[in-house]
Amino acid sequence: MTIQMEAVAAEPDPIRDAAVVEFAPYGDRESDCPARLILDLFDNSWLMVIAYTLRDGPLRPVELRREIGGISQKMLTQTLRRMERMALIERHRYPAAPPRVEYSLTAAGQDLLIPILALGAWVDRHGDTVRSAMFGGDLND
């Protein structure tokens, strides 16, 4: 399955767009906001990469590692377990010799692709500016 963001006629305005969303009451302080969960998700950079890599369907761990590149087996295993505990992925074990395991996104994992793609669009639009400000000079040096 391929996820595509629909183009809109007007330029996106996060402040305007956020203003139309109504959230249920969540507590007396801003720190009580359940949206802080997103910080837990983005705290592990591999989580987003794995979710994005699973966007088109189930993959075996060896396929995930090959597609992602640069991730150790230990980190892949830890992140897959964490994502499974968070109900973002499902682990499918097939009775075979040797045992075969595949991972796929749950409905929550599929929905997580929406902000991942939005952040990708933001980076595409502003990444060079941010990198230049952080590291200075010509990015092609």
Short mmCIF file of C-alpha atoms in Angstrom, two decimals:
data_model
loop_
_atom_site.label_atom_id
_atom_site.label_comp_id
_atom_site.label_asym_id
_atom_site.label_seq_id
_atom_site.Cartn_x
_atom_site.Cartn_y
_atom_site.Cartn_z
CA MET A 1 0.00 0.00 0.00
CA THR A 2 1.31 3.45 -0.90
CA ILE A 3 0.37 6.47 1.21
CA GLN A 4 0.20 9.80 -0.56
CA MET A 5 -0.51 13.21 0.85
CA GLU A 6 -3.18 15.12 -1.04
CA ALA A 7 -2.24 18.52 -2.39
CA VAL A 8 -4.29 21.46 -1.17
CA ALA A 9 -4.92 24.71 -2.98
CA ALA A 10 -3.86 26.98 -0.12
CA GLU A 11 -0.48 26.89 1.58
CA PRO A 12 -0.61 24.82 4.78
CA ASP A 13 -0.81 26.92 7.92
CA PRO A 14 -0.10 24.81 11.03
CA ILE A 15 -1.44 27.48 13.37
CA ARG A 16 -4.69 27.85 11.40
CA ASP A 17 -5.05 24.12 10.87
CA ALA A 18 -4.39 23.31 14.54
CA ALA A 19 -6.94 25.90 15.62
CA VAL A 20 -9.81 23.92 14.07
CA VAL A 21 -9.01 20.73 16.00
CA GLU A 22 -10.90 20.30 19.26
CA PHE A 23 -9.39 18.06 21.92
CA ALA A 24 -11.11 16.54 24.94
CA PRO A 25 -10.19 18.03 28.32
CA TYR A 26 -7.04 16.39 29.66
CA GLY A 27 -6.06 17.99 32.96
CA ASP A 28 -5.14 21.19 34.71
CA ARG A 29 -1.69 21.68 33.18
CA GLU A 30 -0.30 21.70 29.67
CA SER A 31 2.13 19.00 30.83
CA ASP A 32 -0.89 16.70 31.29
CA CYS A 33 -1.56 16.81 27.55
CA PRO A 34 -1.80 13.31 26.04
CA ALA A 35 -0.07 14.64 22.91
CA ARG A 36 3.17 14.27 24.86
CA LEU A 37 3.01 10.65 23.71
CA ILE A 38 4.42 11.86 20.41
CA LEU A 39 7.65 12.70 22.23
CA ASP A 40 7.95 9.06 23.24
CA LEU A 41 7.45 8.02 19.62
CA PHE A 42 9.98 10.48 18.22
CA ASP A 43 12.45 9.83 21.04
CA ASN A 44 13.63 6.75 19.13
CA SER A 45 14.71 7.79 15.65
CA TRP A 46 14.62 4.19 14.39
CA LEU A 47 10.93 3.84 15.23
CA MET A 48 9.92 6.30 12.50
CA VAL A 49 12.30 4.72 9.99
CA ILE A 50 10.90 1.24 10.67
CA ALA A 51 7.30 2.44 10.43
CA TYR A 52 8.05 4.14 7.11
CA THR A 53 9.85 1.05 5.81
CA LEU A 54 6.80 -1.10 6.63
CA ARG A 55 4.44 1.27 4.76
CA ASP A 56 3.99 -1.06 1.77
CA GLY A 57 3.37 -4.25 3.74
CA PRO A 58 4.90 -6.95 5.93
CA LEU A 59 8.64 -7.60 5.98
CA ARG A 60 10.90 -10.11 7.68
CA PRO A 61 13.57 -8.74 10.05
CA VAL A 62 16.37 -9.47 7.58
CA GLU A 63 14.46 -7.58 4.86
CA LEU A 64 13.84 -4.65 7.21
CA ARG A 65 17.52 -4.45 8.11
CA ARG A 66 18.57 -4.59 4.45
CA GLU A 67 16.01 -1.92 3.41
CA ILE A 68 16.91 0.42 6.29
CA GLY A 69 20.69 0.04 6.27
CA GLY A 70 22.89 1.25 9.12
CA ILE A 71 20.86 -0.33 11.93
CA SER A 72 22.37 -3.01 14.15
CA GLN A 73 20.53 -6.27 14.75
CA LYS A 74 20.29 -5.41 18.45
CA MET A 75 18.72 -1.99 17.78
CA LEU A 76 16.32 -3.44 15.21
CA THR A 77 15.17 -6.11 17.67
CA GLN A 78 14.79 -3.63 20.53
CA THR A 79 12.82 -1.20 18.39
CA LEU A 80 10.57 -3.90 16.93
CA ARG A 81 9.76 -5.13 20.45
CA ARG A 82 9.03 -1.59 21.60
CA MET A 83 6.78 -0.95 18.60
CA GLU A 84 4.95 -4.22 19.26
CA ARG A 85 4.35 -3.22 22.91
CA MET A 86 3.04 0.14 21.67
CA ALA A 87 0.60 -1.65 19.30
CA LEU A 88 2.19 0.00 16.24
CA ILE A 89 3.21 -3.28 14.61
CA GLU A 90 2.11 -6.90 14.66
CA ARG A 91 4.47 -9.84 14.70
CA HIS A 92 3.34 -12.77 12.57
CA ARG A 93 5.07 -16.07 13.27
CA TYR A 94 4.70 -18.83 10.72
CA PRO A 95 5.23 -22.47 11.68
CA ALA A 96 8.12 -23.48 9.48
CA ALA A 97 11.61 -24.79 9.83
CA PRO A 98 13.44 -22.50 10.40
CA PRO A 99 10.78 -20.28 12.03
CA ARG A 100 9.65 -17.39 9.85
CA VAL A 101 8.59 -14.05 11.33
CA GLU A 102 7.15 -10.98 9.60
CA TYR A 103 6.21 -7.57 10.94
CA SER A 104 3.42 -5.35 9.68
CA LEU A 105 1.87 -2.06 10.72
CA THR A 106 -1.33 -2.06 12.77
CA ALA A 107 -4.04 0.55 12.16
CA ALA A 108 -2.26 2.82 14.67
CA GLY A 109 1.03 2.26 12.84
CA GLN A 110 -0.59 3.10 9.49
CA ASP A 111 -2.00 6.31 10.98
CA LEU A 112 1.48 7.20 12.26
CA LEU A 113 2.55 7.47 8.61
CA ILE A 114 0.51 10.69 8.33
CA PRO A 115 2.76 12.78 10.62
CA ILE A 116 5.86 10.99 9.31
CA LEU A 117 5.00 12.05 5.76
CA ALA A 118 4.12 15.56 6.94
CA LEU A 119 7.51 15.86 8.66
CA GLY A 120 9.17 14.56 5.50
CA ALA A 121 7.45 17.30 3.50
CA TRP A 122 8.61 19.89 6.07
CA VAL A 123 12.21 18.64 5.83
CA ASP A 124 12.02 18.74 2.05
CA ARG A 125 10.89 22.35 2.26
CA HIS A 126 13.08 23.64 5.12
CA GLY A 127 15.87 21.10 5.69
CA ASP A 128 18.58 22.98 3.80
CA THR A 129 17.81 26.18 5.70
CA VAL A 130 17.98 24.43 9.07
CA ARG A 131 21.18 22.54 8.20
CA SER A 132 22.80 25.73 6.92
CA ALA A 133 21.86 27.58 10.11
CA MET A 134 23.16 24.74 12.28
CA PHE A 135 26.39 24.00 10.46
CA GLY A 136 26.95 27.19 8.46
CA GLY A 137 28.47 27.59 5.06
CA ASP A 138 27.77 25.77 1.85
CA LEU A 139 26.04 22.41 2.35
CA ASN A 140 27.84 21.00 -0.69
CA ASP A 141 31.34 21.40 0.85
#
